PDB file of C-alpha atoms and ligand atoms in Angstrom:
ATOM      1  CA  UNK A  12      20.421 -47.608  27.690  1.00  0.00           C
ATOM      2  CA  UNK A  13      16.521 -47.239  26.651  1.00  0.00           C
ATOM      3  CA  UNK A  14      16.467 -43.766  28.580  1.00  0.00           C
ATOM      4  CA  UNK A  15      18.834 -43.345  25.236  1.00  0.00           C
ATOM      5  CA  UNK A  16      16.657 -44.648  22.569  1.00  0.00           C
ATOM      6  CA  UNK A  17      13.595 -43.129  23.789  1.00  0.00           C
ATOM      7  CA  UNK A  18      14.830 -39.769  23.748  1.00  0.00           C
ATOM      8  CA  UNK A  19      16.543 -40.036  20.155  1.00  0.00           C
ATOM      9  CA  UNK A  20      13.102 -41.863  19.105  1.00  0.00           C
ATOM     10  CA  UNK A  21      11.633 -38.154  20.612  1.00  0.00           C
ATOM     11  CA  UNK A  22      14.323 -36.272  18.837  1.00  0.00           C
ATOM     12  CA  UNK A  23      13.586 -37.235  15.318  1.00  0.00           C
ATOM     13  CA  UNK A  24       9.984 -37.203  16.312  1.00  0.00           C
ATOM     14  CA  UNK A  25      10.284 -33.405  17.039  1.00  0.00           C
ATOM     15  CA  UNK A  26      11.640 -33.314  13.736  1.00  0.00           C
ATOM     16  CA  UNK A  27       9.754 -34.983  11.734  1.00  0.00           C
ATOM     17  CA  UNK A  28       6.857 -33.564  13.217  1.00  0.00           C
ATOM     18  CA  UNK A  29       8.474 -29.943  12.760  1.00  0.00           C
ATOM     19  CA  UNK A  30       9.735 -30.615   9.090  1.00  0.00           C
ATOM     20  CA  UNK A  31       6.286 -30.368   7.273  1.00  0.00           C
ATOM     21  CA  UNK A  32       4.844 -26.539   7.313  1.00  0.00           C
ATOM     22  CA  UNK A  33       1.535 -25.968   5.356  1.00  0.00           C
ATOM     23  CA  UNK A  34       1.000 -22.872   3.771  1.00  0.00           C
ATOM     24  CA  UNK A  35      -2.833 -23.442   2.673  1.00  0.00           C
ATOM     25  CA  UNK A  36      -3.771 -21.004   0.129  1.00  0.00           C
ATOM     26  CA  UNK A  37      -7.471 -20.589   0.624  1.00  0.00           C
ATOM     27  CA  UNK A  38      -9.247 -20.321  -2.375  1.00  0.00           C
ATOM     28  CA  UNK A  39     -10.951 -16.463  -3.226  1.00  0.00           C
ATOM     29  CA  UNK A  40     -13.986 -16.022  -1.744  1.00  0.00           C
ATOM     30  CA  UNK A  41     -16.160 -14.809  -4.656  1.00  0.00           C
ATOM     31  CA  UNK A  42     -19.895 -13.125  -3.575  1.00  0.00           C
ATOM     32  CA  UNK A  43     -22.893 -15.156  -3.870  1.00  0.00           C
ATOM     33  CA  UNK A  44     -25.473 -12.593  -6.226  1.00  0.00           C
ATOM     34  CA  UNK A  45     -28.851 -12.777  -4.366  1.00  0.00           C
ATOM     35  CA  UNK A  46     -31.856 -12.987  -6.657  1.00  0.00           C
ATOM     36  CA  UNK A  47     -33.314  -9.447  -6.045  1.00  0.00           C
ATOM     37  CA  UNK A  48     -30.455  -8.203  -4.198  1.00  0.00           C
ATOM     38  CA  UNK A  49     -28.717  -4.534  -4.329  1.00  0.00           C
ATOM     39  CA  UNK A  50     -27.981  -3.489  -8.422  1.00  0.00           C
ATOM     40  CA  UNK A  51     -23.834  -3.809  -9.178  1.00  0.00           C
ATOM     41  CA  UNK A  52     -22.504  -0.010  -9.369  1.00  0.00           C
ATOM     42  CA  UNK A  53     -21.206   0.604 -12.745  1.00  0.00           C
ATOM     43  CA  UNK A  54     -19.430   3.503 -11.018  1.00  0.00           C
ATOM     44  CA  UNK A  55     -18.296   1.966  -7.924  1.00  0.00           C
ATOM     45  CA  UNK A  56     -18.064  -1.726  -8.501  1.00  0.00           C
ATOM     46  CA  UNK A  57     -17.329  -1.972 -12.345  1.00  0.00           C
ATOM     47  CA  UNK A  58     -15.696   0.960 -13.954  1.00  0.00           C
ATOM     48  CA  UNK A  59     -12.479   0.757 -10.974  1.00  0.00           C
ATOM     49  CA  UNK A  60     -11.472  -3.244 -12.154  1.00  0.00           C
ATOM     50  CA  UNK A  61     -10.432  -1.307 -15.247  1.00  0.00           C
ATOM     51  CA  UNK A  62      -8.654   1.887 -14.065  1.00  0.00           C
ATOM     52  CA  UNK A  63      -7.059   0.232 -10.839  1.00  0.00           C
ATOM     53  CA  UNK A  64      -5.058  -3.064 -10.252  1.00  0.00           C
ATOM     54  CA  UNK A  65      -5.377  -4.504 -13.511  1.00  0.00           C
ATOM     55  CA  UNK A  66      -2.827  -2.816 -15.761  1.00  0.00           C
ATOM     56  CA  UNK A  67      -5.737  -2.413 -18.888  1.00  0.00           C
ATOM     57  CA  UNK A  68      -5.082   1.652 -18.567  1.00  0.00           C
ATOM     58  CA  UNK A  69      -1.709   1.096 -19.537  1.00  0.00           C
ATOM     59  CA  UNK A  70      -2.477  -0.049 -23.568  1.00  0.00           C
ATOM     60  CA  UNK A  71      -6.289   1.426 -22.903  1.00  0.00           C
ATOM     61  CA  UNK A  72      -5.995   5.206 -22.547  1.00  0.00           C
ATOM     62  CA  UNK A  73      -6.590   8.756 -24.124  1.00  0.00           C
ATOM     63  CA  UNK A  74      -4.048   8.785 -27.327  1.00  0.00           C
ATOM     64  CA  UNK A  75      -2.644   5.361 -26.409  1.00  0.00           C
ATOM     65  CA  UNK A  76      -2.960   2.712 -29.223  1.00  0.00           C
ATOM     66  CA  UNK A  77      -5.474   0.350 -27.616  1.00  0.00           C
ATOM     67  CA  UNK A  78      -9.078   0.759 -28.191  1.00  0.00           C
ATOM     68  CA  UNK A  79     -11.495   1.077 -25.661  1.00  0.00           C
ATOM     69  CA  UNK A  80     -10.041   3.920 -24.033  1.00  0.00           C
ATOM     70  CA  UNK A  81     -10.771   2.933 -20.151  1.00  0.00           C
ATOM     71  CA  UNK A  82      -8.971   5.849 -18.526  1.00  0.00           C
ATOM     72  CA  UNK A  83     -11.055   8.220 -18.124  1.00  0.00           C
ATOM     73  CA  UNK A  84     -14.022   7.784 -15.762  1.00  0.00           C
ATOM     74  CA  UNK A  85     -15.849  10.563 -17.512  1.00  0.00           C
ATOM     75  CA  UNK A  86     -16.283   8.913 -20.777  1.00  0.00           C
ATOM     76  CA  UNK A  87     -15.832   4.874 -20.203  1.00  0.00           C
ATOM     77  CA  UNK A  88     -19.280   4.149 -19.588  1.00  0.00           C
ATOM     78  CA  UNK A  89     -19.557   5.158 -23.235  1.00  0.00           C
ATOM     79  CA  UNK A  90     -16.263   3.305 -24.431  1.00  0.00           C
ATOM     80  CA  UNK A  91     -17.690  -0.127 -23.705  1.00  0.00           C
ATOM     81  CA  UNK A  92     -21.059   0.170 -23.966  1.00  0.00           C
ATOM     82  CA  UNK A  93     -22.877  -0.897 -26.404  1.00  0.00           C
ATOM     83  CA  UNK A  94     -19.783  -2.005 -28.289  1.00  0.00           C
ATOM     84  CA  UNK A  95     -18.290  -4.346 -26.145  1.00  0.00           C
ATOM     85  CA  UNK A  96     -21.158  -5.571 -24.083  1.00  0.00           C
ATOM     86  CA  UNK A  97     -23.794  -8.467 -25.072  1.00  0.00           C
ATOM     87  CA  UNK A  98     -27.056  -8.258 -23.674  1.00  0.00           C
ATOM     88  CA  UNK A  99     -28.748 -11.020 -24.940  1.00  0.00           C
ATOM     89  CA  UNK A 100     -25.610 -13.445 -24.148  1.00  0.00           C
ATOM     90  CA  UNK A 101     -23.561 -11.001 -21.010  1.00  0.00           C
ATOM     91  CA  UNK A 102     -21.045 -14.042 -21.543  1.00  0.00           C
ATOM     92  CA  UNK A 103     -19.829 -13.168 -24.574  1.00  0.00           C
ATOM     93  CA  UNK A 104     -19.905  -9.702 -24.295  1.00  0.00           C
ATOM     94  CA  UNK A 105     -15.822  -8.858 -25.418  1.00  0.00           C
ATOM     95  CA  UNK A 106     -15.531  -6.833 -22.084  1.00  0.00           C
ATOM     96  CA  UNK A 107     -16.093  -9.897 -20.312  1.00  0.00           C
ATOM     97  CA  UNK A 108     -13.680 -12.565 -22.123  1.00  0.00           C
ATOM     98  CA  UNK A 109     -11.393 -10.071 -22.915  1.00  0.00           C
ATOM     99  CA  UNK A 110     -11.416  -9.314 -18.707  1.00  0.00           C
ATOM    100  CA  UNK A 111     -11.870 -13.158 -17.589  1.00  0.00           C
ATOM    101  CA  UNK A 112     -10.325 -14.784 -20.242  1.00  0.00           C
ATOM    102  CA  UNK A 113      -6.662 -14.985 -19.257  1.00  0.00           C
ATOM    103  CA  UNK A 114      -5.635 -14.670 -23.129  1.00  0.00           C
ATOM    104  CA  UNK A 115      -5.779 -11.645 -23.455  1.00  0.00           C
ATOM    105  CA  UNK A 116      -1.788 -10.272 -22.594  1.00  0.00           C
ATOM    106  CA  UNK A 117      -2.219 -13.534 -19.657  1.00  0.00           C
ATOM    107  CA  UNK A 118      -4.496 -10.224 -17.668  1.00  0.00           C
ATOM    108  CA  UNK A 119      -7.339 -11.822 -15.653  1.00  0.00           C
ATOM    109  CA  UNK A 120      -9.585  -9.221 -13.126  1.00  0.00           C
ATOM    110  CA  UNK A 121     -10.453 -11.928  -9.773  1.00  0.00           C
ATOM    111  CA  UNK A 122     -12.784 -13.850  -9.275  1.00  0.00           C
ATOM    112  CA  UNK A 123     -14.649 -11.690  -7.407  1.00  0.00           C
ATOM    113  CA  UNK A 124     -14.420  -8.668  -9.855  1.00  0.00           C
ATOM    114  CA  UNK A 125     -15.400 -11.717 -13.074  1.00  0.00           C
ATOM    115  CA  UNK A 126     -18.623 -12.422 -10.642  1.00  0.00           C
ATOM    116  CA  UNK A 127     -19.546  -8.539 -10.540  1.00  0.00           C
ATOM    117  CA  UNK A 128     -18.751  -8.018 -14.433  1.00  0.00           C
ATOM    118  CA  UNK A 129     -21.139 -10.866 -15.644  1.00  0.00           C
ATOM    119  CA  UNK A 130     -23.794 -10.016 -13.041  1.00  0.00           C
ATOM    120  CA  UNK A 131     -23.617  -6.241 -14.095  1.00  0.00           C
ATOM    121  CA  UNK A 132     -24.169  -6.821 -18.226  1.00  0.00           C
ATOM    122  CA  UNK A 133     -27.047  -9.615 -16.800  1.00  0.00           C
ATOM    123  CA  UNK A 134     -28.436  -6.716 -15.245  1.00  0.00           C
ATOM    124  CA  UNK A 135     -28.485  -4.670 -18.708  1.00  0.00           C
ATOM    125  CA  UNK A 136     -25.135  -3.432 -18.123  1.00  0.00           C
ATOM    126  CA  UNK A 137     -26.548   0.198 -16.988  1.00  0.00           C
ATOM    127  CA  UNK A 138     -24.769   3.547 -16.355  1.00  0.00           C
ATOM    128  CA  UNK A 139     -25.498   3.834 -12.754  1.00  0.00           C
TER     129      UNK A 139
HETATM  130  C1  HEC B 218      -0.371  -4.642 -22.880  1.00  0.00           C
HETATM  131  C2  HEC B 218      -1.503  -3.712 -23.624  1.00  0.00           C
HETATM  132  C3  HEC B 218      -2.951  -4.265 -23.513  1.00  0.00           C
HETATM  133  C4  HEC B 218      -3.087  -4.711 -21.782  1.00  0.00           C
HETATM  134  C5  HEC B 218      -2.667  -4.438 -20.185  1.00  0.00           C
HETATM  135  C6  HEC B 218      -4.326  -4.556 -22.342  1.00  0.00           C
HETATM  136  N1  HEC B 218      -5.062  -4.682 -23.376  1.00  0.00           N
HETATM  137 FE1  HEC B 218      -7.340  -4.729 -24.573  1.00  0.00          FE
HETATM  138  N2  HEC B 218      -6.229  -4.272 -25.704  1.00  0.00           N
HETATM  139  C7  HEC B 218      -4.798  -4.411 -26.722  1.00  0.00           C
HETATM  140  C8  HEC B 218      -4.785  -4.257 -28.065  1.00  0.00           C
HETATM  141  C9  HEC B 218      -3.502  -4.163 -28.915  1.00  0.00           C
HETATM  142  C10 HEC B 218      -6.242  -4.210 -28.769  1.00  0.00           C
HETATM  143  C11 HEC B 218      -6.578  -4.617 -30.060  1.00  0.00           C
HETATM  144  C12 HEC B 218      -5.813  -6.245 -30.392  1.00  0.00           C
HETATM  145  C13 HEC B 218      -6.937  -7.358 -29.868  1.00  0.00           C
HETATM  146  O1  HEC B 218      -8.095  -7.439 -29.637  1.00  0.00           O
HETATM  147  O2  HEC B 218      -6.363  -7.911 -29.202  1.00  0.00           O
HETATM  148  C14 HEC B 218      -6.896  -4.437 -27.035  1.00  0.00           C
HETATM  149  C15 HEC B 218      -8.379  -4.620 -27.609  1.00  0.00           C
HETATM  150  C16 HEC B 218      -8.906  -5.468 -26.335  1.00  0.00           C
HETATM  151  C17 HEC B 218     -10.327  -5.254 -25.994  1.00  0.00           C
HETATM  152  C18 HEC B 218     -11.343  -5.666 -27.744  1.00  0.00           C
HETATM  153  C19 HEC B 218     -11.401  -4.538 -28.443  1.00  0.00           C
HETATM  154  C20 HEC B 218     -11.813  -4.898 -29.725  1.00  0.00           C
HETATM  155  O3  HEC B 218     -12.231  -3.674 -30.539  1.00  0.00           O
HETATM  156  O4  HEC B 218     -11.856  -5.631 -30.406  1.00  0.00           O
HETATM  157  C21 HEC B 218     -10.568  -5.214 -25.640  1.00  0.00           C
HETATM  158  C22 HEC B 218     -12.208  -4.874 -24.759  1.00  0.00           C
HETATM  159  C23 HEC B 218     -10.086  -4.920 -24.412  1.00  0.00           C
HETATM  160  N3  HEC B 218      -8.746  -5.126 -25.239  1.00  0.00           N
HETATM  161  C24 HEC B 218     -10.236  -5.116 -22.766  1.00  0.00           C
HETATM  162  C25 HEC B 218      -8.705  -5.146 -21.666  1.00  0.00           C
HETATM  163  C26 HEC B 218      -8.899  -4.945 -20.799  1.00  0.00           C
HETATM  164  C27 HEC B 218     -10.196  -5.029 -20.039  1.00  0.00           C
HETATM  165  C28 HEC B 218      -8.123  -5.212 -20.290  1.00  0.00           C
HETATM  166  C29 HEC B 218      -7.584  -5.601 -18.634  1.00  0.00           C
HETATM  167  C30 HEC B 218      -7.502  -6.690 -18.366  1.00  0.00           C
HETATM  168  C31 HEC B 218      -6.849  -4.559 -21.125  1.00  0.00           C
HETATM  169  N4  HEC B 218      -7.373  -4.881 -21.992  1.00  0.00           N
HETATM  170  C32 HEC B 218      -5.499  -4.758 -21.338  1.00  0.00           C
HETATM  171  C33 HEC B 218      -3.361  -4.221 -25.503  1.00  0.00           C
HETATM  172  C34 HEC B 218      -4.115  -4.070 -24.251  1.00  0.00           C
END
């Protein structure tokens, strides 16, 4: 009888410990911007935010109904700067607020992309 109880306890314990499965959702690691670090590159780090993955160009395309045109790599810079950047108050730049607030068509760029975008504007929104 005693063996039977121990056996039962072991079975229930193993059921108990196996019943919970934890899926940890790790927060996205955002880049830390070091003072004096490499400047953000518009061409390789900023332009792709709009042209790949974030669906911006579904509407913001050449001949599309929404401006700015974010789909043409040759003109995307002049479409954004200076009209949609605010060098005096980078976080108020329209290109930043529209990309990061989540209120524009429920779209939100990744946390990493927001950091890069803001830093690029702080660095003077250069065409580099
Ligand atoms: C479903 C279509 C659609 C998508 C997708 C979309 N937009 Fe827009 N966007 C619009 C429309 C329509 C307007 C004009 C109305 C407004 O200001 O909301 C606009 C306006 C803007 C403006 C301001 C224009 C102005 O003159 O004030 C910016 C900046 C902008 N979008 C950036 C983006 C970015 C960046 C993305 C991707 C993260 C994006 N949009 C995705 C349709 C879209």
